[in-house]
C-alpha cells in the first residue's frame, strides 16, 4: 500500500560468475533436460519398476481423461446469436447490466428491456440478451436455452435463494456457461470486509459451479450505470468465450421468440373474441435442424403442430467484409422488436416500418412515401436485390395510421406489442403473390376499399342471414381475392364486380368464371399450411397436379392455362400501375418467378424418379416407398392393393445365352476390363514413377454405359487382349496423350506423394482416438460440402431449416389467452420435439429429494416436473427396488436416498434430467426445488406393486390340516390361489390346498404344525398399483399479465383439506379415553380337606367362622363397680399418671446428662489424639533427620565416622 | 397430444407403412384394404404380421374393423427381447424378417426372434438371401457384434412350411453414415443350393448348371449345397438356389430361385433352375 515509503532494492543481474554462465548457456539452448539426463544418468535411472509403471499409468489416465467421444461437428457456418441470460434476485441490477452491455457494444441506449435483445457484438458473434425474472417458470425455461448465464449477486447482501435455485435448475438441464457478477460492491466502506466478502462469495460460487469459475466484480455505479471500463472488460470476456455443446440443446431445434404477430382473421376475432388464434412467431433457430410441419412445444402453453415455417432475411446480420478489425457504426446492429427497437421488420411477404410517433402524425401523402422509402433504404443493411430475392417485398405505407383503429374495433384485446407495429388488415393473412404497393394513393384507396368491402360484407350478412360457415367462407374468399390481385385500379373494379356477385355465388350455380378462378386462387392461398393429409388429397386430385406443383405457390385445381393467363394479365396491369423505379419492380418480379421455380414440391424432389417409374407401369418398384399409393393413378385401386413384396422381378427380356449380352456386363467383374487408372497393369507401371490412382470416381454403372455404346467387336478384341497385360498397358499409355490428362496426373502424383509422406511420418503416434477424430472430421466436411452450393430454398427442403436462420413459424389454433395476455418480459420458447416425443406414456425415473428441500414428498401428491422442454404437473408414485427386482411402492420418498418414481408423462429420451417443484406460485422462503432425477426407462406399462395381506381364521383344526375361512369370498377366488403359501402370525407355514364348498371362500390348508384356534392365517401377496394418468401442462404463459407466476394446478389432498377445512375423522380406537379400572376382587383361598389334614397346625386354616351371637349362658356379665371402688380406681389412676410423668422427666434428664458426658469424652479423646499425633510427628522428624544424616554420611563415605 | 396420424388407402406397402410408423411413432390409419375385392379385408399373413409387431412392441394399439378393411395402428415402444412367432404360411419368413431387420437395431433390448414357417418360397426373398445380402449391408451401417446373426435351424418349403429361423440383433443407438456411391466390381460369387425332402443330388445338379453359366465371368465361384434331413427338413419337398455376387466395395448383388411349391404349377428341373437363377444374377448385374 505504501510502496513509496520503502524503496526496495533493485535486482542486480549477474554478469559474471557461474550463475551468469549457466544462464547464458540456457539462453543458447545448451543444457536441456536431455543434457541433464546424459550428464547424470543415475538420477534418471529406473529405481523401481512398480513405481515407474504407476507413473506411466497415471500419466495415461490423465491423458485419457481429457478425451471426449468425438462427435461430428454440425455447427452451422453462421451460428445463431448466443443466448445470454441475466439472472438474479430482484433489484440486483440485471436491467442495468444489460443496458450497459448493449451500450458498450452498440452505442445505443435502450430504455425498458423487454424480451430478447439481439446485437452484433463482433465480426463473427452476435448476442441475444434476455432478462430472467424471479418467477421459477421463467428460470426453468431460460435455463434450457441459455448458452451463457450471467448470474448477478448482490455482494452487500450475499447469496439469495434464487441464485441457488437457478444453479440447480442449470445442473439438471445441462450446465451452460455460468459467470458470476458481483454488484453493489460500493456498499462496502471497509476495504477489508470487501475483500473478505469477495473471497467468501467466490469460494461458495466455486463449489457450486466449478473450481476457478469466473466471478466478475462490478465495483460501483456512475450516474446510474456501471463503470465503462468494467463493462468493457465484461464484454470482452463474453465475446471471446467458448461454449460447450449441451446434449439436449444440440439434439433439438429451438427458437427463442423475439417477435410475435397475431394472424387471426379480425372478423373471426370480432365475432368470437375467444376463438383460437393463428400466430406467427419469429426468432433465430438454434440447436439443430428444424423440419417443416414438425411438432413443437411452447413451455407454458402446450404442444402445437407448426403450420408453416419460412426463413426470413436476417434482421441482425453479421457484417459481410471480414477484412477490418473492428465494426463500424452501421454494422453494430440492434434488434429487439419486443422492446420496440429495430426500425424495419421483415415478414415473409411484407415489410413493417416502425416510424417514430411524429412521423405518423404528419399525414401529408406527398411527403410520406419519400421518407419511408428513404428510411427503408437507409435502414436496410442487405442490398435491396438480395432482400427482394429472398422475401416477396411489399411496402405497406399508407395504412399505418388508418388501421390501428380498425384493429382496435375488431379486437379490443390486442395490446402491448401490437401497438408498436404498423398494422394493416391485409397482413393478417398469408399471401402467395407479390404485391407492390409503392404508390401511396393507391394503397390508401385499396385500404379504404377493403374497409368498404368489410362493411359491405357485414351488411350483406345482416341482410341475408346466411350460415356462419358461409359467412366465413365468403369473407375468407374475399380476402383471398383481395390479396391475390395486385390492387391496381382497373383490377379492383373487376373485383368489386366480383364482390357484388359474392353472396349469389355462395348459393347459386351460375358463377362468373372470374369469381371461380379467384376462388381457386384463394383456396390455394392456404395450401401452405394444410396438414399432411390435405396435401395428399391435393395430390390425388388431377393428373396435372404433378406439373403444377412445380410452382407450388400457384398450384390450382383448375386448368393451368386459365390461371397463367390471369397471371400475365395481372403482371401487365401491375407494370402499368408502377411507374417509378421500374428496374426495381422488374427485378422483384424476376426474383419472384425465380423463387417459384426454386421452390419445387418436396415430394417431387425426393420421389421424382418414382413418379416416372410409376408411369412406366412397373408396379413392384421397390423405391416406391410410402407415398406411392396416394399418387393419382388410373388404375389406382389395383395399385393400392398390390402384393406387398420387396422382391424385384426383372423383366427377363434379355437373352443371356447371347454372347453380346454376356459381354455387356463382362466389365462388371474383376476379371473384366478396368478403367485405365484402375487397371492393375497400368497401376503397376505407374507405381514406379507415380503412385497410381486408387480413388474411383467413375461408378461401375457409368462405365457399363460407356462400354455398352462401344461396338461389340472392339470389346471382343479388348477382351482378347485382356490376358496380355503388357499390351493393354501400352495401349492405355498411348491413349493418355492429352495434356490436360497429364497435368491432372502430375497433380495427382503430387497429392499422392504428400499423402504417402503424411502416412509415413504422421502415423507413428496415431491412435484409435485420432483415427476416430479424423473420421468425424471427414464426415463433417462431407456434410458441409453436400449442400454448400445449393440455394437456401432447396436446401431447406432437403435438410430442414439450418440453425442460425431467422425463421418465422406459423402456428394455428393457439389459445386466445396467449395473445391477449402476452407479456414480452416472459420468454416464449419454441422447443422442437423429435419423433415420439409428442406421445405420452409411463416413465420410470430415478428421483432424489433435494437435500435443501425441507420436506419429504408423498406418493400421489401432484408434483410439477420440468422435463425436456416441458413443465407439467403429474402424479408420481415412488417406489424402491427390492432385492429380487420387485418395485415396491413407497408412501414417501426416502430422506437422503434415491428412489424410483413412475409418472404418466411425455415420452422423453432416457438419460434426460428433470427437476420437480411442488408449486410454481409465488416465492416461498425456503428452497423451491423439491427433487431432481433422471429418466431411466420409458414403458407403456408399469410394474409397481404394494403389499397386500389377506387374513383368514381357522375354524376347524385336524392334525396339520385346517379349514380356514374369511380370506376369500368365493370358490373361484380360492381356486386362483391354490398352492399359494400361507403363514400364521406365530410363524407356522402352510399351503392352500383346495376350496371347500361351504362356507363359500373357505379352504383346506396344510401346515407344518398344528394350528390353534386363536391363530390368524395370512397370505402375503403383491398388488399391482396403477399410475394415475395425470399430465397437466403448466400453462403459465396464458395467465393474465402480472399473474403469470400464480399458476395453480391440481392441489394435493392436504392442501384441499386445508383449504376446505376438512379434517379426517380419526379412528375411534386411536383416541385417548379416561381409564376406568374395576375394583379387583379376590376369591378366598380354598384348601382341600385332605391337604388341611396333612398340614401342621400352624399352617392350618383357623376356623374363623363369624361368631354370631354368643348364647346367653356364655355371655359374661358386665362389671358394675361400687362408688367406693370407683373412687379407688380413679385415685390409682391419678397416682399412676403422676408416677409416669416423674419417671419420664427423670429419664430425659438422665439422657441429657449422658449426652453431655459423651461429648466431653469425645473432646478428650480428640485432644489426646492430637497430642499423640504431634508427638509422633516430632518423633518421625527426628528419625528422618537421623536417617538423612546417616545417609549423607554414608554417601560421603564416612570414613571418619567409622 | 397433437400428433396427427397419416391416412392411407389400400394395403400396398403395408409393411413399410407400419414399420415406418413404428419407427417414427406416428399413428397410421389404413383404409379400404381390398374393399372391392371378393375376399375383402386383411389377409391372414398380414394379420400375422401385425401380431408380430405387437410382440416386439410394448403398448401399441391396433384396431381393425369387422371386415378388416380399416386398420388403425398406434405404435408403442420397440421393446425387443426374446420372441417367438409362428408366421403364416401364405408368405415366407422373409416377408416378416424384412420388417424385423428394419426395426431390430432400435429396440430397447436386443432382439432374439424365433420365426417359424416357410423359409423359402418363390415369391418372397428367402431367408438365405437376406442372410447373405441384408446382413452384410447392415454391418456397413455399424450394426455388428457377436449378437448379430441369422440362423436357419430348419428349412421349410412353400406350401407346408415347418422351417425355423433365429434372428438375433444387438441394439445400436446410432448408425454410421455410409458412403456407397460406387458398387465396384464383382470379385466373387457365393451361393447356397438347398434341397429338402428330395434327392440330395438335386443340389449338386443345380450347382453344376449355375456354375456353367457363371464360370465364363469369374472363377471365384463357390456354391454350398445344403441338404437338410429328418426333422430339419420341414413339411414339403423342394429345392432352390440363392446366388450372391460380392463386389470389391462390399456391395452385394443377389438372385434366387426356388422350385415351384408342391401341387402348384409345373415342376421345374434342377438344371433349368440353376441356369435360370444364374441368368437372373446376370440380369441383376446388368441393371
Tab-separated table of N, CA and C in Angstrom, chain A residues 295 303 305 532-533 536 624-626 628-629 636-637 639-648 650-652 654 656-657 661-662 664-671 673-674 696 698-700 704 775 779 782 835-836 838-840 870 910 937-941 1031, chain B residues 1-17 20 23-26 32-36 58-59 75 77 91 95 98 108 121-125 177 179 181-183 185-187 189 216-219 248 256 279-280 282-283 285-287:
chain	number	residue	atom	x	y	z
A	295	UNK	N	-43.542	-30.955	-34.816
A	295	UNK	CA	-44.251	-30.634	-33.594
A	295	UNK	C	-43.359	-29.798	-32.711
A	303	UNK	N	-48.379	-28.121	-26.589
A	303	UNK	CA	-47.839	-28.716	-27.803
A	303	UNK	C	-48.613	-28.207	-29.006
A	305	UNK	N	-48.693	-28.116	-33.523
A	305	UNK	CA	-48.170	-28.501	-34.816
A	305	UNK	C	-47.808	-27.210	-35.541
A	532	UNK	N	-50.692	-32.636	-43.528
A	532	UNK	CA	-50.131	-33.620	-44.441
A	532	UNK	C	-51.227	-34.328	-45.220
A	533	UNK	N	-52.294	-34.581	-44.536
A	533	UNK	CA	-53.371	-35.309	-45.190
A	533	UNK	C	-53.939	-34.490	-46.336
A	536	UNK	N	-51.897	-34.670	-49.327
A	536	UNK	CA	-52.068	-35.879	-50.111
A	536	UNK	C	-53.325	-35.809	-50.956
A	624	UNK	N	-40.668	-47.500	-54.384
A	624	UNK	CA	-41.995	-46.913	-54.241
A	624	UNK	C	-42.236	-46.202	-52.941
A	625	UNK	N	-41.789	-46.765	-51.875
A	625	UNK	CA	-41.880	-46.066	-50.616
A	625	UNK	C	-43.297	-45.864	-50.154
A	626	UNK	N	-43.395	-44.901	-49.316
A	626	UNK	CA	-44.622	-44.699	-48.572
A	626	UNK	C	-45.689	-44.024	-49.403
A	628	UNK	N	-46.447	-43.792	-52.606
A	628	UNK	CA	-46.810	-44.126	-53.963
A	628	UNK	C	-48.317	-44.163	-54.166
A	629	UNK	N	-48.993	-44.722	-53.229
A	629	UNK	CA	-50.391	-45.033	-53.465
A	629	UNK	C	-51.242	-43.786	-53.570
A	636	UNK	N	-55.817	-47.002	-59.884
A	636	UNK	CA	-55.433	-46.783	-58.503
A	636	UNK	C	-55.837	-47.933	-57.582
A	637	UNK	N	-57.005	-48.398	-57.819
A	637	UNK	CA	-57.493	-49.435	-56.925
A	637	UNK	C	-56.642	-50.686	-57.035
A	639	UNK	N	-53.591	-50.733	-57.906
A	639	UNK	CA	-52.311	-50.422	-57.296
A	639	UNK	C	-52.370	-50.516	-55.784
A	640	UNK	N	-53.421	-49.955	-55.255
A	640	UNK	CA	-53.493	-49.776	-53.812
A	640	UNK	C	-53.453	-51.094	-53.068
A	641	UNK	N	-53.932	-52.121	-53.716
A	641	UNK	CA	-53.980	-53.381	-53.006
A	641	UNK	C	-53.005	-54.384	-53.587
A	642	UNK	N	-51.924	-53.866	-54.129
A	642	UNK	CA	-50.961	-54.758	-54.758
A	642	UNK	C	-50.283	-55.619	-53.712
A	643	UNK	N	-49.632	-56.632	-54.210
A	643	UNK	CA	-48.936	-57.553	-53.322
A	643	UNK	C	-47.754	-56.829	-52.700
A	644	UNK	N	-47.660	-56.889	-51.397
A	644	UNK	CA	-46.596	-56.188	-50.690
A	644	UNK	C	-45.363	-57.087	-50.659
A	645	UNK	N	-44.527	-56.935	-51.644
A	645	UNK	CA	-43.366	-57.808	-51.734
A	645	UNK	C	-42.177	-56.987	-52.172
A	646	UNK	N	-41.046	-57.182	-51.519
A	646	UNK	CA	-39.893	-56.361	-51.828
A	646	UNK	C	-39.090	-56.953	-52.972
A	647	UNK	N	-39.472	-58.132	-53.385
A	647	UNK	CA	-38.658	-58.791	-54.405
A	647	UNK	C	-38.926	-58.160	-55.757
A	648	UNK	N	-37.870	-57.953	-56.448
A	648	UNK	CA	-37.969	-57.315	-57.747
A	648	UNK	C	-37.892	-58.385	-58.820
A	650	UNK	N	-37.228	-58.877	-62.358
A	650	UNK	CA	-36.762	-58.209	-63.565
A	650	UNK	C	-37.445	-58.785	-64.793
A	651	UNK	N	-37.661	-57.912	-65.749
A	651	UNK	CA	-38.235	-58.441	-66.986
A	651	UNK	C	-37.142	-59.207	-67.719
A	652	UNK	N	-37.401	-60.432	-67.927
A	652	UNK	CA	-36.358	-61.296	-68.480
A	652	UNK	C	-36.389	-61.259	-69.999
A	654	UNK	N	-33.984	-60.003	-71.654
A	654	UNK	CA	-32.639	-60.233	-72.179
A	654	UNK	C	-32.374	-61.719	-72.297
A	656	UNK	N	-29.708	-64.252	-72.098
A	656	UNK	CA	-28.341	-64.307	-71.583
A	656	UNK	C	-27.525	-65.405	-72.229
A	657	UNK	N	-28.117	-66.037	-73.234
A	657	UNK	CA	-27.325	-67.012	-73.958
A	657	UNK	C	-26.488	-66.339	-75.040
A	661	UNK	N	-24.732	-60.035	-74.969
A	661	UNK	CA	-25.263	-59.719	-73.647
A	661	UNK	C	-24.226	-60.039	-72.575
A	662	UNK	N	-23.605	-61.147	-72.736
A	662	UNK	CA	-22.588	-61.532	-71.761
A	662	UNK	C	-21.467	-60.509	-71.747
A	664	UNK	N	-21.628	-57.501	-72.467
A	664	UNK	CA	-22.033	-56.189	-71.970
A	664	UNK	C	-21.810	-56.043	-70.478
A	665	UNK	N	-21.789	-57.124	-69.802
A	665	UNK	CA	-21.586	-56.994	-68.352
A	665	UNK	C	-20.232	-57.526	-67.934
A	666	UNK	N	-19.451	-57.890	-68.886
A	666	UNK	CA	-18.176	-58.513	-68.541
A	666	UNK	C	-17.343	-57.605	-67.640
A	667	UNK	N	-17.418	-56.311	-67.895
A	667	UNK	CA	-16.548	-55.397	-67.165
A	667	UNK	C	-17.003	-55.151	-65.741
A	668	UNK	N	-18.123	-55.696	-65.415
A	668	UNK	CA	-18.554	-55.541	-64.025
A	668	UNK	C	-17.814	-56.487	-63.098
A	669	UNK	N	-17.074	-57.385	-63.674
A	669	UNK	CA	-16.353	-58.345	-62.847
A	669	UNK	C	-14.887	-57.952	-62.757
A	670	UNK	N	-14.258	-58.432	-61.738
A	670	UNK	CA	-12.858	-58.074	-61.563
A	670	UNK	C	-12.018	-58.607	-62.707
A	671	UNK	N	-12.479	-59.645	-63.320
A	671	UNK	CA	-11.723	-60.209	-64.428
A	671	UNK	C	-11.899	-59.392	-65.695
A	673	UNK	N	-12.491	-55.738	-67.987
A	673	UNK	CA	-11.584	-54.633	-68.276
A	673	UNK	C	-11.798	-53.530	-67.246
A	674	UNK	N	-10.685	-53.000	-66.782
A	674	UNK	CA	-10.776	-51.948	-65.791
A	674	UNK	C	-10.660	-50.596	-66.455
A	696	UNK	N	-11.651	-44.157	-56.915
A	696	UNK	CA	-12.516	-44.489	-58.027
A	696	UNK	C	-13.639	-43.475	-58.095
A	698	UNK	N	-15.445	-42.938	-61.113
A	698	UNK	CA	-16.459	-43.376	-62.050
A	698	UNK	C	-17.149	-44.611	-61.508
A	699	UNK	N	-18.424	-44.569	-61.502
A	699	UNK	CA	-19.129	-45.733	-60.986
A	699	UNK	C	-19.150	-46.816	-62.041
A	700	UNK	N	-19.391	-47.977	-61.526
A	700	UNK	CA	-19.422	-49.110	-62.441
A	700	UNK	C	-20.511	-48.953	-63.472
A	704	UNK	N	-20.273	-49.049	-67.388
A	704	UNK	CA	-21.025	-50.017	-68.168
A	704	UNK	C	-21.734	-49.322	-69.330
A	775	UNK	N	-11.966	-39.316	-38.758
A	775	UNK	CA	-13.147	-39.820	-39.458
A	775	UNK	C	-14.316	-38.848	-39.293
A	779	UNK	N	-16.346	-36.631	-41.988
A	779	UNK	CA	-17.809	-36.678	-42.120
A	779	UNK	C	-18.377	-35.266	-42.051
A	782	UNK	N	-17.823	-33.567	-45.233
A	782	UNK	CA	-18.730	-34.114	-46.233
A	782	UNK	C	-20.116	-33.527	-46.069
A	835	UNK	N	-39.187	-37.144	-33.083
A	835	UNK	CA	-40.253	-38.114	-33.273
A	835	UNK	C	-40.495	-38.917	-32.000
A	836	UNK	N	-41.713	-39.083	-31.666
A	836	UNK	CA	-42.038	-39.866	-30.484
A	836	UNK	C	-42.126	-39.042	-29.226
A	838	UNK	N	-43.743	-36.426	-28.839
A	838	UNK	CA	-45.069	-35.852	-28.668
A	838	UNK	C	-46.024	-36.795	-27.964
A	839	UNK	N	-45.605	-38.034	-27.802
A	839	UNK	CA	-46.510	-39.018	-27.199
A	839	UNK	C	-46.427	-38.981	-25.682
A	840	UNK	N	-47.423	-39.553	-25.085
A	840	UNK	CA	-47.448	-39.619	-23.625
A	840	UNK	C	-47.411	-41.084	-23.222
A	870	UNK	N	-40.619	-29.419	-21.422
A	870	UNK	CA	-41.926	-29.230	-20.813
A	870	UNK	C	-41.875	-28.937	-19.329
A	910	UNK	N	-34.177	-41.512	-22.722
A	910	UNK	CA	-33.592	-41.943	-21.460
A	910	UNK	C	-32.344	-41.131	-21.173
A	937	UNK	N	-36.276	-45.167	-17.871
A	937	UNK	CA	-36.906	-46.119	-18.756
A	937	UNK	C	-38.242	-45.557	-19.214
A	938	UNK	N	-38.580	-45.869	-20.440
A	938	UNK	CA	-39.895	-45.489	-20.931
A	938	UNK	C	-40.647	-46.783	-21.161
A	939	UNK	N	-41.856	-46.778	-20.807
A	939	UNK	CA	-42.598	-48.008	-20.970
A	939	UNK	C	-44.044	-47.659	-21.132
A	940	UNK	N	-44.744	-48.606	-21.691
A	940	UNK	CA	-46.165	-48.367	-21.788
A	940	UNK	C	-46.905	-49.122	-20.688
A	941	UNK	N	-46.163	-49.727	-19.789
A	941	UNK	CA	-46.818	-50.439	-18.690
A	941	UNK	C	-46.006	-50.200	-17.425
A	1031	UNK	N	-51.536	-35.757	-16.749
A	1031	UNK	CA	-50.484	-34.988	-17.420
A	1031	UNK	C	-51.062	-33.616	-17.678
B	1	UNK	N	-52.486	-35.818	-27.264
B	1	UNK	CA	-51.448	-34.993	-27.875
B	1	UNK	C	-51.802	-34.714	-29.328
B	2	UNK	N	-51.037	-33.815	-29.860
B	2	UNK	CA	-51.433	-33.276	-31.147
B	2	UNK	C	-50.790	-33.975	-32.342
B	3	UNK	N	-50.230	-35.137	-32.128
B	3	UNK	CA	-49.585	-35.787	-33.265
B	3	UNK	C	-50.656	-36.388	-34.157
B	4	UNK	N	-50.781	-35.791	-35.321
B	4	UNK	CA	-51.791	-36.280	-36.245
B	4	UNK	C	-51.230	-37.464	-36.993
B	5	UNK	N	-52.081	-38.409	-37.190
B	5	UNK	CA	-51.626	-39.585	-37.894
B	5	UNK	C	-51.706	-39.388	-39.389
B	6	UNK	N	-51.282	-40.403	-40.094
B	6	UNK	CA	-51.361	-40.396	-41.542
B	6	UNK	C	-52.448	-41.381	-41.954
B	7	UNK	N	-53.050	-41.092	-43.064
B	7	UNK	CA	-54.102	-41.981	-43.550
B	7	UNK	C	-53.725	-42.472	-44.936
B	8	UNK	N	-53.932	-43.741	-45.160
B	8	UNK	CA	-53.608	-44.326	-46.451
B	8	UNK	C	-54.783	-45.122	-46.958
B	9	UNK	N	-54.714	-45.366	-48.238
B	9	UNK	CA	-55.721	-46.215	-48.859
B	9	UNK	C	-55.039	-47.464	-49.367
B	10	UNK	N	-55.677	-48.565	-49.153
B	10	UNK	CA	-55.193	-49.793	-49.756
B	10	UNK	C	-54.063	-50.422	-48.976
B	11	UNK	N	-53.866	-51.699	-49.246
B	11	UNK	CA	-52.896	-52.429	-48.442
B	11	UNK	C	-51.523	-52.452	-49.086
B	12	UNK	N	-51.311	-51.648	-50.098
B	12	UNK	CA	-49.993	-51.643	-50.708
B	12	UNK	C	-48.981	-51.072	-49.719
B	13	UNK	N	-47.771	-51.570	-49.774
B	13	UNK	CA	-46.702	-51.122	-48.873
B	13	UNK	C	-47.154	-51.179	-47.422
B	14	UNK	N	-47.852	-52.233	-47.172
B	14	UNK	CA	-48.402	-52.434	-45.836
B	14	UNK	C	-47.294	-52.452	-44.787
B	15	UNK	N	-46.270	-53.244	-45.077
B	15	UNK	CA	-45.217	-53.393	-44.086
B	15	UNK	C	-44.446	-52.088	-43.899
B	16	UNK	N	-44.092	-51.460	-45.009
B	16	UNK	CA	-43.329	-50.212	-44.901
B	16	UNK	C	-44.088	-49.209	-44.057
B	17	UNK	N	-45.350	-49.127	-44.297
B	17	UNK	CA	-46.148	-48.136	-43.566
B	17	UNK	C	-46.124	-48.414	-42.076
B	20	UNK	N	-42.473	-47.917	-40.677
B	20	UNK	CA	-42.096	-46.508	-40.563
B	20	UNK	C	-42.914	-45.822	-39.480
B	23	UNK	N	-41.295	-46.731	-36.274
B	23	UNK	CA	-40.027	-46.041	-36.035
B	23	UNK	C	-40.235	-44.568	-35.737
B	24	UNK	N	-41.227	-43.981	-36.397
B	24	UNK	CA	-41.418	-42.543	-36.205
B	24	UNK	C	-42.382	-42.241	-35.072
B	25	UNK	N	-43.095	-43.231	-34.618
B	25	UNK	CA	-44.022	-43.010	-33.517
B	25	UNK	C	-45.311	-42.342	-33.934
B	26	UNK	N	-45.540	-42.246	-35.243
B	26	UNK	CA	-46.767	-41.606	-35.693
B	26	UNK	C	-47.834	-42.671	-35.906
B	32	UNK	N	-59.724	-48.889	-46.723
B	32	UNK	CA	-60.030	-49.543	-47.996
B	32	UNK	C	-59.063	-50.666	-48.325
B	33	UNK	N	-58.809	-51.523	-47.364
B	33	UNK	CA	-57.931	-52.645	-47.647
B	33	UNK	C	-58.732	-53.690	-48.407
B	34	UNK	N	-58.434	-53.815	-49.666
B	34	UNK	CA	-59.117	-54.776	-50.544
B	34	UNK	C	-60.637	-54.647	-50.411
B	35	UNK	N	-61.086	-53.427	-50.335
B	35	UNK	CA	-62.514	-53.243	-50.063
B	35	UNK	C	-63.387	-53.684	-51.238
B	36	UNK	N	-62.821	-53.643	-52.446
B	36	UNK	CA	-63.615	-54.049	-53.604
B	36	UNK	C	-63.333	-55.489	-53.994
B	58	UNK	N	-44.252	-52.556	-27.256
B	58	UNK	CA	-44.916	-52.514	-25.963
B	58	UNK	C	-45.873	-51.343	-25.968
B	59	UNK	N	-47.122	-51.661	-25.827
B	59	UNK	CA	-48.107	-50.585	-25.716
B	59	UNK	C	-48.678	-50.117	-27.027
B	75	UNK	N	-48.444	-46.911	-32.770
B	75	UNK	CA	-47.276	-47.678	-32.372
B	75	UNK	C	-46.910	-47.452	-30.918
B	77	UNK	N	-43.718	-48.592	-27.942
B	77	UNK	CA	-42.262	-48.521	-27.889
B	77	UNK	C	-41.698	-49.855	-28.336
B	91	UNK	N	-47.106	-66.495	-46.737
B	91	UNK	CA	-45.902	-65.797	-47.160
B	91	UNK	C	-44.723	-66.410	-46.430
B	95	UNK	N	-40.749	-62.294	-45.600
B	95	UNK	CA	-41.739	-61.213	-45.510
B	95	UNK	C	-41.713	-60.574	-44.135
B	98	UNK	N	-37.910	-59.117	-43.152
B	98	UNK	CA	-37.509	-57.820	-43.711
B	98	UNK	C	-37.917	-56.683	-42.784
B	108	UNK	N	-35.297	-51.773	-27.511
B	108	UNK	CA	-34.802	-51.420	-26.192
B	108	UNK	C	-33.824	-52.485	-25.695
B	121	UNK	N	-39.739	-69.611	-50.461
B	121	UNK	CA	-40.788	-69.764	-51.458
B	121	UNK	C	-40.462	-68.866	-52.642
B	122	UNK	N	-41.094	-69.063	-53.760
B	122	UNK	CA	-40.678	-68.334	-54.954
B	122	UNK	C	-41.024	-66.842	-54.911
B	123	UNK	N	-41.973	-66.447	-54.119
B	123	UNK	CA	-42.444	-65.058	-54.239
B	123	UNK	C	-41.652	-64.075	-53.387
B	124	UNK	N	-41.235	-64.481	-52.227
B	124	UNK	CA	-40.588	-63.540	-51.326
B	124	UNK	C	-39.081	-63.773	-51.288
B	125	UNK	N	-38.314	-62.768	-50.861
B	125	UNK	CA	-36.893	-63.013	-50.647
B	125	UNK	C	-36.727	-64.061	-49.551
B	177	UNK	N	-23.010	-43.224	-40.812
B	177	UNK	CA	-23.293	-42.820	-42.196
B	177	UNK	C	-22.422	-43.631	-43.149
B	179	UNK	N	-20.944	-44.149	-47.097
B	179	UNK	CA	-20.690	-43.599	-48.425
B	179	UNK	C	-20.580	-44.772	-49.391
B	181	UNK	N	-21.365	-44.970	-53.112
B	181	UNK	CA	-21.874	-44.474	-54.385
B	181	UNK	C	-21.375	-45.316	-55.547
B	182	UNK	N	-20.388	-46.122	-55.291
B	182	UNK	CA	-19.798	-46.909	-56.357
B	182	UNK	C	-19.909	-48.381	-55.989
B	183	UNK	N	-20.636	-49.151	-56.765
B	183	UNK	CA	-20.798	-50.553	-56.395
B	183	UNK	C	-19.500	-51.340	-56.508
B	185	UNK	N	-16.467	-53.581	-58.575
B	185	UNK	CA	-16.513	-54.744	-59.467
B	185	UNK	C	-16.727	-56.003	-58.651
B	186	UNK	N	-17.332	-56.934	-59.330
B	186	UNK	CA	-17.666	-58.173	-58.624
B	186	UNK	C	-16.414	-59.008	-58.460
B	187	UNK	N	-16.144	-59.388	-57.236
B	187	UNK	CA	-14.923	-60.155	-57.026
B	187	UNK	C	-15.212	-61.630	-56.781
B	189	UNK	N	-18.458	-64.831	-56.334
B	189	UNK	CA	-19.861	-65.209	-56.307
B	189	UNK	C	-20.002	-66.374	-55.341
B	216	UNK	N	-17.976	-68.270	-66.974
B	216	UNK	CA	-17.359	-67.515	-68.046
B	216	UNK	C	-16.922	-66.138	-67.570
B	217	UNK	N	-17.412	-65.707	-66.440
B	217	UNK	CA	-17.067	-64.367	-65.968
B	217	UNK	C	-15.977	-64.380	-64.919
B	218	UNK	N	-16.152	-65.224	-63.986
B	218	UNK	CA	-15.237	-65.160	-62.843
B	218	UNK	C	-15.018	-66.577	-62.325
B	219	UNK	N	-13.797	-66.893	-61.969
B	219	UNK	CA	-13.563	-68.262	-61.494
B	219	UNK	C	-13.908	-68.451	-60.025
B	248	UNK	N	-16.093	-55.439	-54.922
B	248	UNK	CA	-14.908	-55.012	-54.190
B	248	UNK	C	-15.257	-54.015	-53.106
B	256	UNK	N	-32.169	-65.268	-56.819
B	256	UNK	CA	-32.523	-66.558	-56.245
B	256	UNK	C	-33.694	-67.140	-56.992
B	279	UNK	N	-28.806	-66.735	-64.660
B	279	UNK	CA	-29.160	-65.673	-65.597
B	279	UNK	C	-29.814	-64.501	-64.867
B	280	UNK	N	-30.572	-64.839	-63.884
B	280	UNK	CA	-31.177	-63.763	-63.077
B	280	UNK	C	-30.097	-62.903	-62.430
B	282	UNK	N	-27.135	-62.461	-63.596
B	282	UNK	CA	-26.551	-61.647	-64.666
B	282	UNK	C	-27.451	-60.443	-64.959
B	283	UNK	N	-28.723	-60.711	-64.958
B	283	UNK	CA	-29.689	-59.635	-65.184
B	283	UNK	C	-29.532	-58.561	-64.099
B	285	UNK	N	-26.869	-57.989	-62.424
B	285	UNK	CA	-25.615	-57.271	-62.659
B	285	UNK	C	-25.814	-56.247	-63.759
B	286	UNK	N	-26.579	-56.620	-64.750
B	286	UNK	CA	-26.800	-55.747	-65.905
B	286	UNK	C	-27.532	-54.475	-65.503
B	287	UNK	N	-28.403	-54.591	-64.561
B	287	UNK	CA	-29.264	-53.461	-64.212
B	287	UNK	C	-28.489	-52.245	-63.738
